[in-house]
Amino acid sequence: MEFLRVTPESVGVPSQAVIDLLDELYRYGIEMHGIMLLRHGKLYAEGHWKPYNAQTPHILFSFSKSLTSTAIGFAVQEGIISLDDYLVDLFPDKIPSEPSENLKKCQVRHLLMMGCGHETEIPNLGDGYPDWISAFLHHPFVYEPGTHFLYNTAGTNMLSAIITRKTGLSLTQFLKPRLFQPLGMGDVHCYVMPDGTEMGGAGMYLTLDAMARFVQFVANKGLWEGQRLLNENWFDMATSKQIENRGAGWDGDPDWQVGYGFQFWRCAQPGVFRGDGAYGQYGVVLTHQDAAVVIHSCSTRLQAVLTAVWEKLLPAFADGPLPEDRHAQHRLEKRLEHLELNPMLGMRNPGAEQSLNGAVYAPDGPAPGLVDLIGGGGHFKPEGSTLQSLEFVFQGDDVRLVFQQDNGRIELPVGITGHFSCAEIGDTIFGTNASWRARNKLELEVRNTRMVTGARLLFQFDGSKLTLTGDRTVPESGGLSGDPVPTLAFTLQEGEINTKTKMYWEQ
């Protein structure tokens, strides 16, 4: 099933309200990657900020938790587990020899509500520890389960581990026939921890469409195309307040202070709840309006994203269809067609480009391949590829960097006219935009569109030498940065073209 595409007015939303929402997100400085707006199960607006796109799955971070919760719902429905099952019974081989009274009281339901009793999370959410389940169960259960809220990603990873222990299947294998296939969500990847457990607390990747299908399924309380897949009562529990979270952090932001369900957040607006991932991966359900807002983004201004929805979109919903507004619809259509991350002003340097066309540089020491060099905010496993040479191609607007690596050759097209050029490398779209910052300095912004951040690279030319430095793309200070971009040195290889290049940069 594809979402039926309709005009905003046909489902009671002014096109101008959508334009106003986009303007407000821009005014707040939110780096948007994608948005889908649904009402009555119909799609009335969709946009992707180039190089981000409809085809590439995007890291969800903690939005993954809502999918893990739904897996538990299926397991409960099928009698595989009970919300009243005790952790000490599920993992008798992993518990301390003398478990505390609070640990002995901890049940599946307490993991779901972020109320297992821990005062702090285990280090690194358990990732990196082969026996992280034992570490979780040996971590002090300071509070009686169900009485203290602690946002606990490792606790959600425990729910994934419970699915695997009870079924022998990974989390995504369990969900595939029950959720992913019936909803047409495609293949879903989840980051795997060292012991083989999938990181149900933060590790999934979904396209915006697949994410919207799941959000609509939750809004439908388990119905899809007239077929009941999961019982309605589960969603009544999962999306209602199960534990108090007021004062638990987030700087007092109102939408983080009104209660937590089973891996779903309650919102301050009446009848609104959401799945929520770091840096702005949102699936917001507005039950009174029969509407949903689905967002991929990268921002630390998390409340600002929701506030923009509350102030610009929520008040605009009408009870029935509105008169068609062709002018506003046209403006919105064109706006959505031309969305792009803030483009880099394309400055050309004809002499430098002519001198570099065909030039080949070799790294002076070990250098990572393209994918590892760019990295990105998300659960990123390095390829371990090694760069052997770097070639520049400048033929008019056809600009490319050719990475010759130990695992093959990659040609990266580069936008040089102020906009991103995109290419599929492996199964991922990479987008690149470039501009000359000085006579001998070429700046590139490169995005791996599975990740929330990319890299800004600065190539500085000096005779036969090339120095590469860089930074991670971070929308605001204090945001996700990942490993730093390494500083790399290159030397022109021997050859007629390279001799000409060397002479240019020695002028």
Short mmCIF file of C-alpha atoms in Angstrom, two decimals, residues 130-481:
data_model
loop_
_atom_site.label_atom_id
_atom_site.label_comp_id
_atom_site.label_asym_id
_atom_site.label_seq_id
_atom_site.Cartn_x
_atom_site.Cartn_y
_atom_site.Cartn_z
CA PRO A 130 30.58 -8.94 25.46
CA ASP A 131 28.56 -9.78 28.58
CA TRP A 132 26.68 -6.50 28.91
CA ILE A 133 23.50 -8.33 30.06
CA SER A 134 25.35 -9.51 33.15
CA ALA A 135 26.71 -5.99 33.63
CA PHE A 136 23.15 -4.61 33.46
CA LEU A 137 21.87 -7.11 36.03
CA HIS A 138 24.84 -6.52 38.35
CA HIS A 139 24.38 -2.73 38.18
CA PRO A 140 22.80 -1.48 41.44
CA PHE A 141 18.99 -1.53 41.49
CA VAL A 142 18.78 1.41 43.88
CA TYR A 143 15.03 2.04 43.68
CA GLU A 144 12.03 -0.21 43.91
CA PRO A 145 11.05 -0.99 40.31
CA GLY A 146 8.28 1.24 38.96
CA THR A 147 8.97 4.12 41.35
CA HIS A 148 11.86 6.00 39.68
CA PHE A 149 12.18 7.15 36.06
CA LEU A 150 15.62 6.88 34.46
CA TYR A 151 15.94 7.14 30.69
CA ASN A 152 17.77 3.87 30.18
CA THR A 153 18.73 2.79 26.67
CA ALA A 154 20.45 -0.30 28.01
CA GLY A 155 17.11 -1.28 29.54
CA THR A 156 15.54 -1.21 26.08
CA ASN A 157 18.45 -3.27 24.76
CA MET A 158 17.47 -5.77 27.47
CA LEU A 159 14.00 -5.99 25.89
CA SER A 160 15.68 -6.89 22.61
CA ALA A 161 17.74 -9.51 24.44
CA ILE A 162 14.55 -10.95 25.97
CA ILE A 163 13.02 -11.36 22.51
CA THR A 164 16.13 -13.20 21.36
CA ARG A 165 16.33 -15.40 24.45
CA LYS A 166 12.66 -16.40 24.24
CA THR A 167 12.46 -16.90 20.45
CA GLY A 168 15.99 -17.48 19.16
CA LEU A 169 15.40 -14.63 16.71
CA SER A 170 16.95 -11.21 16.55
CA LEU A 171 14.66 -8.25 17.12
CA THR A 172 14.35 -7.45 13.41
CA GLN A 173 13.89 -11.12 12.49
CA PHE A 174 11.03 -11.30 14.99
CA LEU A 175 9.41 -8.11 13.69
CA LYS A 176 9.81 -8.88 9.98
CA PRO A 177 6.75 -11.13 9.46
CA ARG A 178 4.68 -9.39 12.13
CA LEU A 179 5.31 -5.71 11.30
CA PHE A 180 7.83 -4.90 8.58
CA GLN A 181 6.35 -7.10 5.84
CA PRO A 182 2.64 -6.42 6.47
CA LEU A 183 3.28 -2.66 6.54
CA GLY A 184 5.58 -2.73 3.49
CA MET A 185 8.48 -1.22 5.44
CA GLY A 186 11.18 -3.08 3.51
CA ASP A 187 14.30 -4.57 5.04
CA VAL A 188 15.19 -2.97 8.37
CA HIS A 189 18.75 -2.85 9.65
CA CYS A 190 19.66 -2.60 13.32
CA TYR A 191 23.10 -2.13 14.83
CA VAL A 192 24.40 -5.34 16.42
CA MET A 193 26.15 -5.34 19.79
CA PRO A 194 29.22 -7.52 20.49
CA ASP A 195 27.19 -10.46 21.85
CA GLY A 196 24.92 -10.49 18.77
CA THR A 197 21.99 -8.66 20.41
CA GLU A 198 20.47 -5.97 18.21
CA MET A 199 20.49 -2.52 19.82
CA GLY A 200 16.76 -2.09 20.25
CA GLY A 201 17.32 1.06 22.25
CA ALA A 202 18.96 3.13 19.54
CA GLY A 203 20.22 1.12 16.58
CA MET A 204 17.58 1.01 13.84
CA TYR A 205 17.56 2.71 10.44
CA LEU A 206 14.36 3.46 8.47
CA THR A 207 13.41 5.42 5.40
CA LEU A 208 11.02 8.26 6.11
CA ASP A 209 8.20 6.34 4.39
CA ALA A 210 8.80 3.21 6.50
CA MET A 211 8.87 5.34 9.63
CA ALA A 212 5.59 6.99 8.60
CA ARG A 213 3.97 3.60 8.02
CA PHE A 214 4.89 2.53 11.54
CA VAL A 215 3.65 5.80 13.03
CA GLN A 216 0.33 5.44 11.19
CA PHE A 217 0.08 1.84 12.43
CA VAL A 218 0.49 3.10 15.99
CA ALA A 219 -2.07 5.85 15.35
CA ASN A 220 -4.43 3.12 14.07
CA LYS A 221 -3.84 1.17 17.31
CA GLY A 222 -2.66 -1.96 15.53
CA LEU A 223 -4.85 -1.88 12.41
CA TRP A 224 -3.38 -1.91 8.90
CA GLU A 225 -5.50 -1.96 5.74
CA GLY A 226 -8.46 -3.20 7.76
CA GLN A 227 -6.55 -6.09 9.31
CA ARG A 228 -5.80 -6.20 13.01
CA LEU A 229 -2.16 -7.12 13.56
CA LEU A 230 -1.75 -6.13 17.21
CA ASN A 231 -4.42 -5.70 19.85
CA GLU A 232 -5.72 -2.24 20.62
CA ASN A 233 -5.17 -2.63 24.35
CA TRP A 234 -1.41 -2.75 23.83
CA PHE A 235 -1.36 0.72 22.33
CA ASP A 236 -3.70 2.03 25.02
CA MET A 237 -1.05 0.98 27.55
CA ALA A 238 2.05 1.83 25.52
CA THR A 239 1.03 5.40 24.72
CA SER A 240 -0.52 6.33 28.07
CA LYS A 241 1.36 7.54 31.12
CA GLN A 242 2.97 4.64 32.97
CA ILE A 243 5.43 6.56 35.13
CA GLU A 244 6.08 10.14 36.25
CA ASN A 245 9.11 11.78 34.60
CA ARG A 246 8.80 15.37 35.75
CA GLY A 247 12.15 16.78 36.78
CA ALA A 248 14.11 14.00 35.09
CA GLY A 249 16.21 16.36 32.99
CA TRP A 250 15.94 17.94 29.52
CA ASP A 251 16.20 21.44 31.02
CA GLY A 252 12.54 21.50 31.96
CA ASP A 253 11.34 21.32 28.34
CA PRO A 254 7.57 20.85 28.65
CA ASP A 255 7.27 17.89 26.27
CA TRP A 256 9.71 15.87 28.39
CA GLN A 257 7.87 16.40 31.68
CA VAL A 258 4.37 14.94 31.25
CA GLY A 259 4.84 11.22 31.69
CA TYR A 260 6.31 8.25 29.87
CA GLY A 261 4.55 5.18 28.49
CA PHE A 262 6.01 1.93 27.21
CA GLN A 263 8.84 3.47 25.14
CA PHE A 264 6.61 6.32 23.96
CA TRP A 265 6.68 9.89 25.27
CA ARG A 266 3.62 11.85 26.27
CA CYS A 267 3.48 15.45 24.97
CA ALA A 268 2.19 18.54 26.76
CA GLN A 269 -0.49 19.06 24.09
CA PRO A 270 -3.73 17.17 24.86
CA GLY A 271 -4.02 13.81 23.15
CA VAL A 272 -0.52 13.91 21.68
CA PHE A 273 2.28 11.36 22.08
CA ARG A 274 5.41 10.51 20.15
CA GLY A 275 8.27 8.19 19.36
CA ASP A 276 11.45 10.20 19.76
CA GLY A 277 15.07 9.78 18.70
CA ALA A 278 18.16 11.89 19.39
CA TYR A 279 18.80 14.92 17.20
CA GLY A 280 15.17 15.10 16.13
CA GLN A 281 13.85 11.79 14.79
CA TYR A 282 10.14 12.25 15.52
CA GLY A 283 6.94 10.34 14.97
CA VAL A 284 4.23 12.50 16.54
CA VAL A 285 0.62 11.30 16.77
CA LEU A 286 -2.11 13.91 17.30
CA THR A 287 -5.04 11.73 18.28
CA HIS A 288 -7.73 14.44 18.47
CA GLN A 289 -6.81 15.63 14.96
CA ASP A 290 -6.31 12.12 13.50
CA ALA A 291 -2.94 13.34 12.23
CA ALA A 292 0.75 12.48 12.36
CA VAL A 293 4.02 14.34 11.85
CA VAL A 294 7.11 12.34 10.87
CA ILE A 295 10.55 13.98 10.85
CA HIS A 296 14.20 13.14 10.21
CA SER A 297 16.53 15.93 11.31
CA CYS A 298 19.76 16.84 13.09
CA SER A 299 19.41 19.37 15.87
CA THR A 300 19.99 19.72 19.58
CA ARG A 301 17.02 22.13 19.75
CA LEU A 302 14.60 19.26 20.29
CA GLN A 303 11.84 21.26 21.98
CA ALA A 304 12.00 23.85 19.20
CA VAL A 305 10.97 21.27 16.60
CA LEU A 306 7.89 20.30 18.60
CA THR A 307 7.08 23.90 19.49
CA ALA A 308 7.08 24.78 15.78
CA VAL A 309 4.50 22.04 15.19
CA TRP A 310 2.36 23.22 18.12
CA GLU A 311 2.44 26.87 17.07
CA LYS A 312 2.25 26.69 13.27
CA LEU A 313 0.47 23.45 12.37
CA LEU A 314 -1.67 22.31 15.28
CA PRO A 315 -3.94 25.41 15.43
CA ALA A 316 -4.57 25.20 11.68
CA PHE A 317 -6.44 21.88 11.65
CA ALA A 318 -10.06 22.22 10.60
CA ASP A 319 -12.82 19.72 11.33
CA GLY A 320 -13.51 19.17 7.64
CA PRO A 321 -12.13 19.93 4.15
CA LEU A 322 -11.20 23.50 3.30
CA PRO A 323 -11.59 25.35 -0.02
CA GLU A 324 -8.67 24.54 -2.30
CA ASP A 325 -6.02 27.28 -2.25
CA ARG A 326 -4.26 26.84 -5.60
CA HIS A 327 -1.78 29.66 -5.08
CA ALA A 328 -0.63 28.41 -1.68
CA GLN A 329 -0.58 24.83 -2.97
CA HIS A 330 1.68 25.87 -5.84
CA ARG A 331 4.05 27.70 -3.48
CA LEU A 332 4.17 24.69 -1.17
CA GLU A 333 4.72 22.27 -4.06
CA LYS A 334 7.69 24.27 -5.35
CA ARG A 335 9.09 24.68 -1.85
CA LEU A 336 8.99 20.92 -1.24
CA GLU A 337 10.54 20.18 -4.64
CA HIS A 338 13.61 22.34 -3.98
CA LEU A 339 14.49 21.60 -0.36
CA GLU A 340 18.22 21.33 0.31
CA LEU A 341 20.60 21.71 3.21
CA ASN A 342 21.89 25.27 3.23
CA PRO A 343 23.81 25.22 -0.06
CA MET A 344 27.45 26.29 -0.18
CA LEU A 345 27.99 29.26 -2.48
CA GLY A 346 29.73 27.79 -5.52
CA MET A 347 32.91 29.80 -6.15
CA ARG A 348 35.00 28.66 -9.15
CA ASN A 349 38.76 28.84 -9.64
CA PRO A 350 39.40 28.13 -13.34
CA GLY A 351 43.19 28.18 -13.23
CA ALA A 352 43.39 25.87 -10.24
CA GLU A 353 40.78 23.54 -11.66
CA GLN A 354 42.59 23.29 -15.00
CA SER A 355 45.87 22.53 -13.27
CA LEU A 356 44.29 19.84 -11.07
CA ASN A 357 42.36 17.98 -13.80
CA GLY A 358 43.86 14.49 -13.75
CA ALA A 359 46.27 15.16 -10.91
CA VAL A 360 46.92 12.19 -8.65
CA TYR A 361 48.07 12.46 -5.03
CA ALA A 362 49.32 9.65 -2.82
CA PRO A 363 48.98 9.81 0.97
CA ASP A 364 52.22 10.22 2.87
CA GLY A 365 51.09 7.69 5.45
CA PRO A 366 48.15 5.41 6.27
CA ALA A 367 44.88 7.11 5.31
CA PRO A 368 41.26 5.94 5.66
CA GLY A 369 39.03 5.32 2.65
CA LEU A 370 36.11 7.58 1.79
CA VAL A 371 33.41 5.97 3.95
CA ASP A 372 35.60 5.92 7.05
CA LEU A 373 36.90 9.44 6.39
CA ILE A 374 33.37 10.87 6.25
CA GLY A 375 31.97 8.80 9.12
CA GLY A 376 28.87 10.41 10.53
CA GLY A 377 26.71 10.69 13.62
CA GLY A 378 25.13 7.30 14.17
CA HIS A 379 26.18 3.76 14.99
CA PHE A 380 29.03 3.64 12.52
CA LYS A 381 31.26 0.61 12.03
CA PRO A 382 34.43 1.52 10.12
CA GLU A 383 35.04 -0.36 6.89
CA GLY A 384 38.77 -0.49 7.55
CA SER A 385 39.53 0.49 3.96
CA THR A 386 42.82 2.22 3.12
CA LEU A 387 43.24 5.06 0.64
CA GLN A 388 45.98 4.46 -1.92
CA SER A 389 45.60 7.55 -4.11
CA LEU A 390 43.31 10.51 -4.69
CA GLU A 391 42.65 11.88 -8.18
CA PHE A 392 40.98 15.20 -9.04
CA VAL A 393 38.78 15.51 -12.13
CA PHE A 394 37.66 18.97 -13.30
CA GLN A 395 35.88 18.95 -16.67
CA GLY A 396 33.54 21.93 -16.69
CA ASP A 397 30.74 21.20 -14.22
CA ASP A 398 31.78 17.53 -14.13
CA VAL A 399 33.84 17.53 -10.95
CA ARG A 400 34.84 14.27 -9.29
CA LEU A 401 37.18 12.92 -6.67
CA VAL A 402 38.47 9.43 -7.45
CA PHE A 403 39.40 7.41 -4.38
CA GLN A 404 41.60 4.44 -5.26
CA GLN A 405 41.36 2.17 -2.22
CA ASP A 406 42.55 -1.27 -1.24
CA ASN A 407 38.95 -2.46 -1.58
CA GLY A 408 38.24 -0.85 -4.96
CA ARG A 409 37.73 2.44 -6.76
CA ILE A 410 35.15 5.04 -5.77
CA GLU A 411 34.20 8.03 -7.90
CA LEU A 412 32.58 10.77 -5.86
CA PRO A 413 30.77 13.44 -7.92
CA VAL A 414 31.13 16.92 -6.46
CA GLY A 415 28.65 19.76 -6.78
CA ILE A 416 30.54 22.90 -7.72
CA THR A 417 27.68 25.23 -8.72
CA GLY A 418 26.27 25.77 -5.22
CA HIS A 419 24.32 22.54 -4.81
CA PHE A 420 24.91 18.93 -3.78
CA SER A 421 25.74 16.23 -6.30
CA CYS A 422 24.69 12.75 -5.23
CA ALA A 423 25.92 9.25 -5.95
CA GLU A 424 25.10 5.78 -4.65
CA ILE A 425 28.15 4.18 -3.08
CA GLY A 426 27.44 0.68 -1.91
CA ASP A 427 23.81 0.94 -0.90
CA THR A 428 24.06 4.47 0.46
CA ILE A 429 23.59 7.88 -1.15
CA PHE A 430 26.49 10.26 -0.59
CA GLY A 431 26.05 13.96 -1.31
CA THR A 432 28.91 16.40 -1.92
CA ASN A 433 29.06 20.17 -2.35
CA ALA A 434 32.20 22.24 -2.90
CA SER A 435 33.53 25.78 -3.21
CA TRP A 436 36.92 27.45 -3.52
CA ARG A 437 37.60 29.37 -0.31
CA ALA A 438 40.89 30.86 -1.54
CA ARG A 439 43.22 30.46 -4.51
CA ASN A 440 44.74 27.32 -2.94
CA LYS A 441 41.90 26.10 -0.69
CA LEU A 442 39.02 23.90 -1.81
CA GLU A 443 36.26 23.16 0.70
CA LEU A 444 33.92 20.15 0.42
CA GLU A 445 30.91 19.15 2.49
CA VAL A 446 30.21 15.42 2.23
CA ARG A 447 27.22 13.58 3.69
CA ASN A 448 26.59 9.89 4.20
CA THR A 449 22.79 10.12 4.17
CA ARG A 450 22.35 7.19 6.55
CA MET A 451 23.90 9.36 9.25
CA VAL A 452 22.85 12.64 10.84
CA THR A 453 26.18 14.38 10.34
CA GLY A 454 28.91 14.45 7.71
CA ALA A 455 32.28 16.11 7.24
CA ARG A 456 33.56 19.44 5.95
CA LEU A 457 36.92 18.86 4.28
CA LEU A 458 39.49 21.52 3.41
CA PHE A 459 42.10 20.71 0.73
CA GLN A 460 45.09 23.07 0.81
CA PHE A 461 47.55 22.94 -2.09
CA ASP A 462 51.22 23.98 -1.89
CA GLY A 463 53.63 22.93 -4.66
CA SER A 464 53.67 19.13 -4.79
CA LYS A 465 52.01 18.89 -1.38
CA LEU A 466 48.36 18.65 -0.38
CA THR A 467 47.08 18.88 3.19
CA LEU A 468 43.60 17.67 4.12
CA THR A 469 41.93 18.88 7.32
CA GLY A 470 38.30 18.77 8.35
CA ASP A 471 35.50 19.06 10.87
CA ARG A 472 32.26 17.23 11.49
CA THR A 473 29.06 18.97 10.49
CA VAL A 474 27.29 19.94 13.70
CA PRO A 475 24.23 22.20 13.47
CA GLU A 476 24.76 23.73 16.91
CA SER A 477 27.51 23.82 19.50
CA GLY A 478 27.34 20.86 21.82
CA GLY A 479 25.89 18.60 19.15
CA LEU A 480 26.98 15.18 18.00
CA SER A 481 30.45 15.29 16.50
#
